[in-house]
Coordinates of C-alpha atoms in Angstrom, one line a residue:
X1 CA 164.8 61.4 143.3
X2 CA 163.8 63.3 140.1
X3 CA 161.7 65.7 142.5
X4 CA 165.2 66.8 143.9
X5 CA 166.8 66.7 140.2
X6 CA 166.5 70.3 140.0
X7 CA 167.5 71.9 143.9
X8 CA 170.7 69.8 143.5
X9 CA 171.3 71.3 140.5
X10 CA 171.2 74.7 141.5
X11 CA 173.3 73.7 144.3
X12 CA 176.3 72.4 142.4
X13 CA 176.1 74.9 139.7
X14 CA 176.2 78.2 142.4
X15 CA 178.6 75.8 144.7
X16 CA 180.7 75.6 142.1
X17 CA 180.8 79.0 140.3
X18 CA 180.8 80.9 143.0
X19 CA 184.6 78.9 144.3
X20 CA 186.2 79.2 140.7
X21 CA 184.9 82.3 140.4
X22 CA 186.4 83.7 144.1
X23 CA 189.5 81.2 142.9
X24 CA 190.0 83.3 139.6
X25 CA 190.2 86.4 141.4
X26 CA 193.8 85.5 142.7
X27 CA 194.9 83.2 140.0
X28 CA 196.6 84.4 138.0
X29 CA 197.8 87.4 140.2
X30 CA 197.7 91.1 138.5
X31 CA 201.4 91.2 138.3
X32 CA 202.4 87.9 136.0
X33 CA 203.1 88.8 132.6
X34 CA 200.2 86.6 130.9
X35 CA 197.5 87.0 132.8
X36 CA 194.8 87.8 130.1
X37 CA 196.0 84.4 128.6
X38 CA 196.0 82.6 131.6
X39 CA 192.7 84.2 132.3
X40 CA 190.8 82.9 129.3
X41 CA 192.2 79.7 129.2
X42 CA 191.4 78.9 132.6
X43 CA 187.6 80.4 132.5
X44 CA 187.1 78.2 129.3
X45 CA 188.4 75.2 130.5
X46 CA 186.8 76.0 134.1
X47 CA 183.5 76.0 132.1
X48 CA 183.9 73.1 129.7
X49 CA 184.5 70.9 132.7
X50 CA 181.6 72.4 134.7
X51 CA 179.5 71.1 131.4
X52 CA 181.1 68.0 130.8
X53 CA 181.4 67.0 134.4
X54 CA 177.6 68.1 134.9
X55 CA 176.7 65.3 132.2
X56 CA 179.0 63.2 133.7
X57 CA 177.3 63.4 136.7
X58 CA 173.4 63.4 135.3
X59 CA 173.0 66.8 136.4
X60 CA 173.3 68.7 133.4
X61 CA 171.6 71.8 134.4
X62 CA 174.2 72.3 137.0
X63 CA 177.2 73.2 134.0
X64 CA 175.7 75.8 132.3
X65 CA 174.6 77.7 135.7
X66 CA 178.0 77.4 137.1
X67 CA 179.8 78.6 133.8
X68 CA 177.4 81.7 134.4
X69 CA 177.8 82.4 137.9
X70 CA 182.0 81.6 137.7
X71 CA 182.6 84.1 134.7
X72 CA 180.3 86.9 136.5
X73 CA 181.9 86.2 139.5
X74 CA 185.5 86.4 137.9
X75 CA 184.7 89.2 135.3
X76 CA 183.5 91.7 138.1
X77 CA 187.1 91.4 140.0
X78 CA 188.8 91.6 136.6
X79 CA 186.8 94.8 135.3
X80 CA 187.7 96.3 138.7
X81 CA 191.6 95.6 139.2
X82 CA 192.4 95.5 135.2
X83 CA 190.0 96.8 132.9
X84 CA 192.1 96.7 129.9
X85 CA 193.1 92.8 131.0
X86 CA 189.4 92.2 131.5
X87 CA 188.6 93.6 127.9
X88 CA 191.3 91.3 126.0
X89 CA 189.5 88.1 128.0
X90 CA 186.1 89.2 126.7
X91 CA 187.2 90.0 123.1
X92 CA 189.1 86.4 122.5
X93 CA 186.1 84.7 124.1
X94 CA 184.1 86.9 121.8
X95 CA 186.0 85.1 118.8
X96 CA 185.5 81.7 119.9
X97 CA 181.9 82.3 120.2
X98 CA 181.8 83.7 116.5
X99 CA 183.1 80.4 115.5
X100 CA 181.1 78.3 118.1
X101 CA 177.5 80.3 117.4
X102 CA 176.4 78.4 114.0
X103 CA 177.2 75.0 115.4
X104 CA 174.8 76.0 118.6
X105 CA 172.3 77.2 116.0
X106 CA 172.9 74.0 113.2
X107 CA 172.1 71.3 116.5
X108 CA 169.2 73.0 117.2
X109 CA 167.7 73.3 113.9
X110 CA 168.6 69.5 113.5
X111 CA 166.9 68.2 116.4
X112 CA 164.0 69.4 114.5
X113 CA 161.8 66.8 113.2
X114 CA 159.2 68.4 110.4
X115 CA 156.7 64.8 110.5
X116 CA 156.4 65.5 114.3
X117 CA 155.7 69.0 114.5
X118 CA 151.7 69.7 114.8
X119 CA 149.9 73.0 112.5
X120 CA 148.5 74.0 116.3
X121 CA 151.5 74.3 117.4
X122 CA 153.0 76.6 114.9
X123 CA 150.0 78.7 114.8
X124 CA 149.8 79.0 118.4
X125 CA 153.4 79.4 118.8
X126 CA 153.9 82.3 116.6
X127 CA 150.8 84.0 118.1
X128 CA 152.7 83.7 121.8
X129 CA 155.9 84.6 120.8
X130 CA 154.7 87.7 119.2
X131 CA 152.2 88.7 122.3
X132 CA 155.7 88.2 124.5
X133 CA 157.5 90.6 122.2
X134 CA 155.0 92.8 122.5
X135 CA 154.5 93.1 126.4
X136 CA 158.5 93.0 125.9
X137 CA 158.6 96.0 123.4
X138 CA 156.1 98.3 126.2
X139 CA 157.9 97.1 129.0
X140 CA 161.5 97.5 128.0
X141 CA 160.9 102.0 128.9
X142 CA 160.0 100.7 132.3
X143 CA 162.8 98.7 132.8
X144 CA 165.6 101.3 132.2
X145 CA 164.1 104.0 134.4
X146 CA 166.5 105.3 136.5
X147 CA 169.3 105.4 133.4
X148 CA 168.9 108.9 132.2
X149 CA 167.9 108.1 128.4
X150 CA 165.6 110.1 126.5
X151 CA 162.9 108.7 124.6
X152 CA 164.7 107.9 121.7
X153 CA 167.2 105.9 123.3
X154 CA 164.6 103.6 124.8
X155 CA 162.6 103.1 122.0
X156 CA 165.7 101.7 120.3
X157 CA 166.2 99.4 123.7
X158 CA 162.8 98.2 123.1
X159 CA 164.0 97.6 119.4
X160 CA 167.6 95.9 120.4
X161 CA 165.8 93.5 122.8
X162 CA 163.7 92.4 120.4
X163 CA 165.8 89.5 118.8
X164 CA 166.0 86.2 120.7
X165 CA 168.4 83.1 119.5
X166 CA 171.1 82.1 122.2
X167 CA 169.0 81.1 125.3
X168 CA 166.2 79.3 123.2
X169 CA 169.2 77.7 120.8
X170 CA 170.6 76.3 124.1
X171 CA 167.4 75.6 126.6
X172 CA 165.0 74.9 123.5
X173 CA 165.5 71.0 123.0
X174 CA 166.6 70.2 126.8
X175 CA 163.4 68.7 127.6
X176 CA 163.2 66.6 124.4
X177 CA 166.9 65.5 124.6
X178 CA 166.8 64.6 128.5
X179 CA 163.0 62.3 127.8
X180 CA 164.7 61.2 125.2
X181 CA 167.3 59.9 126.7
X182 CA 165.3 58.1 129.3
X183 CA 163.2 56.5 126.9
X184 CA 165.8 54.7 125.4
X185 CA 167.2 53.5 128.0
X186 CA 163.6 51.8 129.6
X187 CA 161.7 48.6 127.7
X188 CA 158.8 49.3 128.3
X189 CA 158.2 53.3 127.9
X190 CA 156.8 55.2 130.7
X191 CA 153.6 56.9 129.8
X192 CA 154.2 60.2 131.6
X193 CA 157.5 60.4 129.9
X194 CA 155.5 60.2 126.5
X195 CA 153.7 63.1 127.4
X196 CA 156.4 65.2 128.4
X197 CA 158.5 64.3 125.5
X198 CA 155.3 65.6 123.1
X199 CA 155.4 69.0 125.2
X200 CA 159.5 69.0 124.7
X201 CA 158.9 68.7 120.8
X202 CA 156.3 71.9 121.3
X203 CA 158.5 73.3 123.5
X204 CA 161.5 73.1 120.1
X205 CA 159.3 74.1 117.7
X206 CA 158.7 77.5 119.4
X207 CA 161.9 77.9 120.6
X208 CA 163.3 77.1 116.3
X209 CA 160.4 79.7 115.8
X210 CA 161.6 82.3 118.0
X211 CA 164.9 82.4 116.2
X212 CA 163.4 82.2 112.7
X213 CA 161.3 85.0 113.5
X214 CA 162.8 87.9 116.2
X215 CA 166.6 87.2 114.9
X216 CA 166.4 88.3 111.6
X217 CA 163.6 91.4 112.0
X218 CA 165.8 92.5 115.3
X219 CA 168.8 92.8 113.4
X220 CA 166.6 94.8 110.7
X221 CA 165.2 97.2 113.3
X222 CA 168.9 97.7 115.2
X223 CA 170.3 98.3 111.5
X224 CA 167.9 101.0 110.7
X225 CA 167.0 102.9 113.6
X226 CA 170.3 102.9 115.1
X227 CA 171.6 106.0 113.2
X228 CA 168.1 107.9 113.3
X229 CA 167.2 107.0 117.5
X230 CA 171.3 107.7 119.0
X231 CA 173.7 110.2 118.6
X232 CA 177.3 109.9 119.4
X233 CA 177.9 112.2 121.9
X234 CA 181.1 114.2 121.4
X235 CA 183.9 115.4 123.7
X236 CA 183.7 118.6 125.6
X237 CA 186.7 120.6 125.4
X238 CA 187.6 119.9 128.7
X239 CA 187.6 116.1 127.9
X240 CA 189.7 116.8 125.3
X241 CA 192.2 119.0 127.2
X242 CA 192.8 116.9 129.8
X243 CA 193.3 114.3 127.6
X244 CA 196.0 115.9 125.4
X245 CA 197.6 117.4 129.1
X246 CA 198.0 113.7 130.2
X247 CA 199.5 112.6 126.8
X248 CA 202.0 114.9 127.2
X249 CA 202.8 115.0 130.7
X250 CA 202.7 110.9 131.0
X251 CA 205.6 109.2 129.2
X252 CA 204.4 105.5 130.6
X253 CA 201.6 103.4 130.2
X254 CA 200.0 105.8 128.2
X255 CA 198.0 103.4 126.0
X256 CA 196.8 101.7 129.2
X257 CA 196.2 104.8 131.0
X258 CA 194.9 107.2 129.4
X259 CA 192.7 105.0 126.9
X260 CA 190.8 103.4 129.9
X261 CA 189.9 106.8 130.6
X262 CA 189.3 108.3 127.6
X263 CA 188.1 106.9 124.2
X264 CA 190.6 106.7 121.9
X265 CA 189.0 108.6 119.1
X266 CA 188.5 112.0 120.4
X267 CA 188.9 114.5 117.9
X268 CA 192.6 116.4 118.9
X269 CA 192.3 120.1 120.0
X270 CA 195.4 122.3 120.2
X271 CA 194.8 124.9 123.0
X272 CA 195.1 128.9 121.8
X273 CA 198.6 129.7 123.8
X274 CA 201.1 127.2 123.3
X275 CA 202.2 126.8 126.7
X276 CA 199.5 127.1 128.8
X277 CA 199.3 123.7 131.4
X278 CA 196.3 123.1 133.7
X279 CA 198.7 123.0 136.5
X280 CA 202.1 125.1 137.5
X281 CA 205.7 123.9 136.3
X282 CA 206.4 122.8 139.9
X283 CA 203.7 120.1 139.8
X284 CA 204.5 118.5 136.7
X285 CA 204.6 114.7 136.0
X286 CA 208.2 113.1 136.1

């Protein structure tokens, strides 16, 4: 039965993301008044009882997957019919996680035990985690060909994607927790389960070293080369005169309008005749 732990898994977790996720697209509809509301309450508590009922039902890997898969599934309908309600559901679910983040972070570094952790395993830990980030760093050009950056935009992709916490905070203990788990609950332990527990304890202290070490020099390298590898591109004119033509001819839904299609900090540009319009009198707006 363990052999099939991990198919069933998958199963339930894209079974079940992919329905709430379809489900979300028409719940709530586009026209009630709350929807963003609606719309983050029911995608968090779609997701905690994907994670809670996964443990529930011993098949913990299936929660997480199907929190992923339902929120992709739901976001890409919600970018499409209502960008601004999609925003607002991604910003409040960006403020829970900025309260949620140091507990994910404080569990992990307290499943850390310091008597069980072996010197060969830090050494050789730090030595793979810096050979990934390099193959990472020379790989990272490759990987956004096709996206019309110059150099100096993907040297500082290589740079961003150098920093790596959330996934190892959340898949770094799994093993150690799940053997452990087992091995309580069995008199007599079961060798194998031994084994793999040892290779679980590795598998934390790398992932505990991962974050220790890419977090704090990614957010180094983003702070520093950020200003010196991008430039803010700035508005053409015609950006900005269609812009200002649309302010004025639009007296409704502006903000929701005209923001989604325009950032809302281009410079303002008064044109050199007063009264010129980009379209005759007959065709204005009403």
């Amino acid at each position: 039965m363990q052999i099939l732990q991990a198919p069933i898994e998958i199963v339930i977790g894209v079974s079940y993301g992919l329905a709430t996720g379809v489900l979300f697209w028409f719940f709530p509809h586009n026209g009630h008044p709350s929807k963003s509301a609606y719309r983050f309450i029911i995608l968090l508590g779609a997701g905690l009882t994907a994670v809670f009922g996964g443990n529930a039902l011993k098949y913990s890997g299936a929660g997480p997957l199907a929190t992923l898969i339902m929120a992709f599934i739901a976001g890409y309908e919600w970018r499409k019919s209502d960008a601004p309600s999609h925003k607002e559901v991604a910003e409040k679910l960006a403020k829970l996680w900025r309260y949620f983040q140091p507990v994910l972070f404080g569990l992990i570094g307290a499943a850390v035990s310091i008597e069980k952790i072996r010197p060969e395993t830090v050494g050789l830990g730090i030595a793979v985690i810096f050979i990934g980030v390099l193959v990472r760093f020379f790989v990272t050009p490759f990987a956004t060909l096709g996206a019309n950056l110059n150099w100096k935009e993907k040297m500082f992709a290589s740079i961003a994607w150098f920093p790596k916490a959330t996934v190892q905070a959340t898949l770094g203990s799994k093993v150690y927790d799940y053997t452990t788990l087992v091995l309580s609950t069995q008199t007599v332990p079961d060798p194998y389960l031994l084994r793999v527990q040892q290779i679980g304890i590795q598998m934390l202290t790398i992932a505990v070293l991962c974050i220790v070490i890419t977090a704090p020099l990614g957010a180094l390298g983003i702070t520093f080369t950020q200003n010196r590898l991008l430039q803010k591109k700035k508005p053409t004119e015609l950006e900005v005169s269609e812009r200002e033509f649309i302010e004025e001819e639009l007296s409704g839904g502006k903000d929701n309008m005209v923001d989604s299609l325009f950032p809302r900090n281009l410079p303002k540009k008064r044109h050199s005749e007063p009264n010129m319009r980009m379209f005759p009198d007959e065709f204005t707006f009403t």
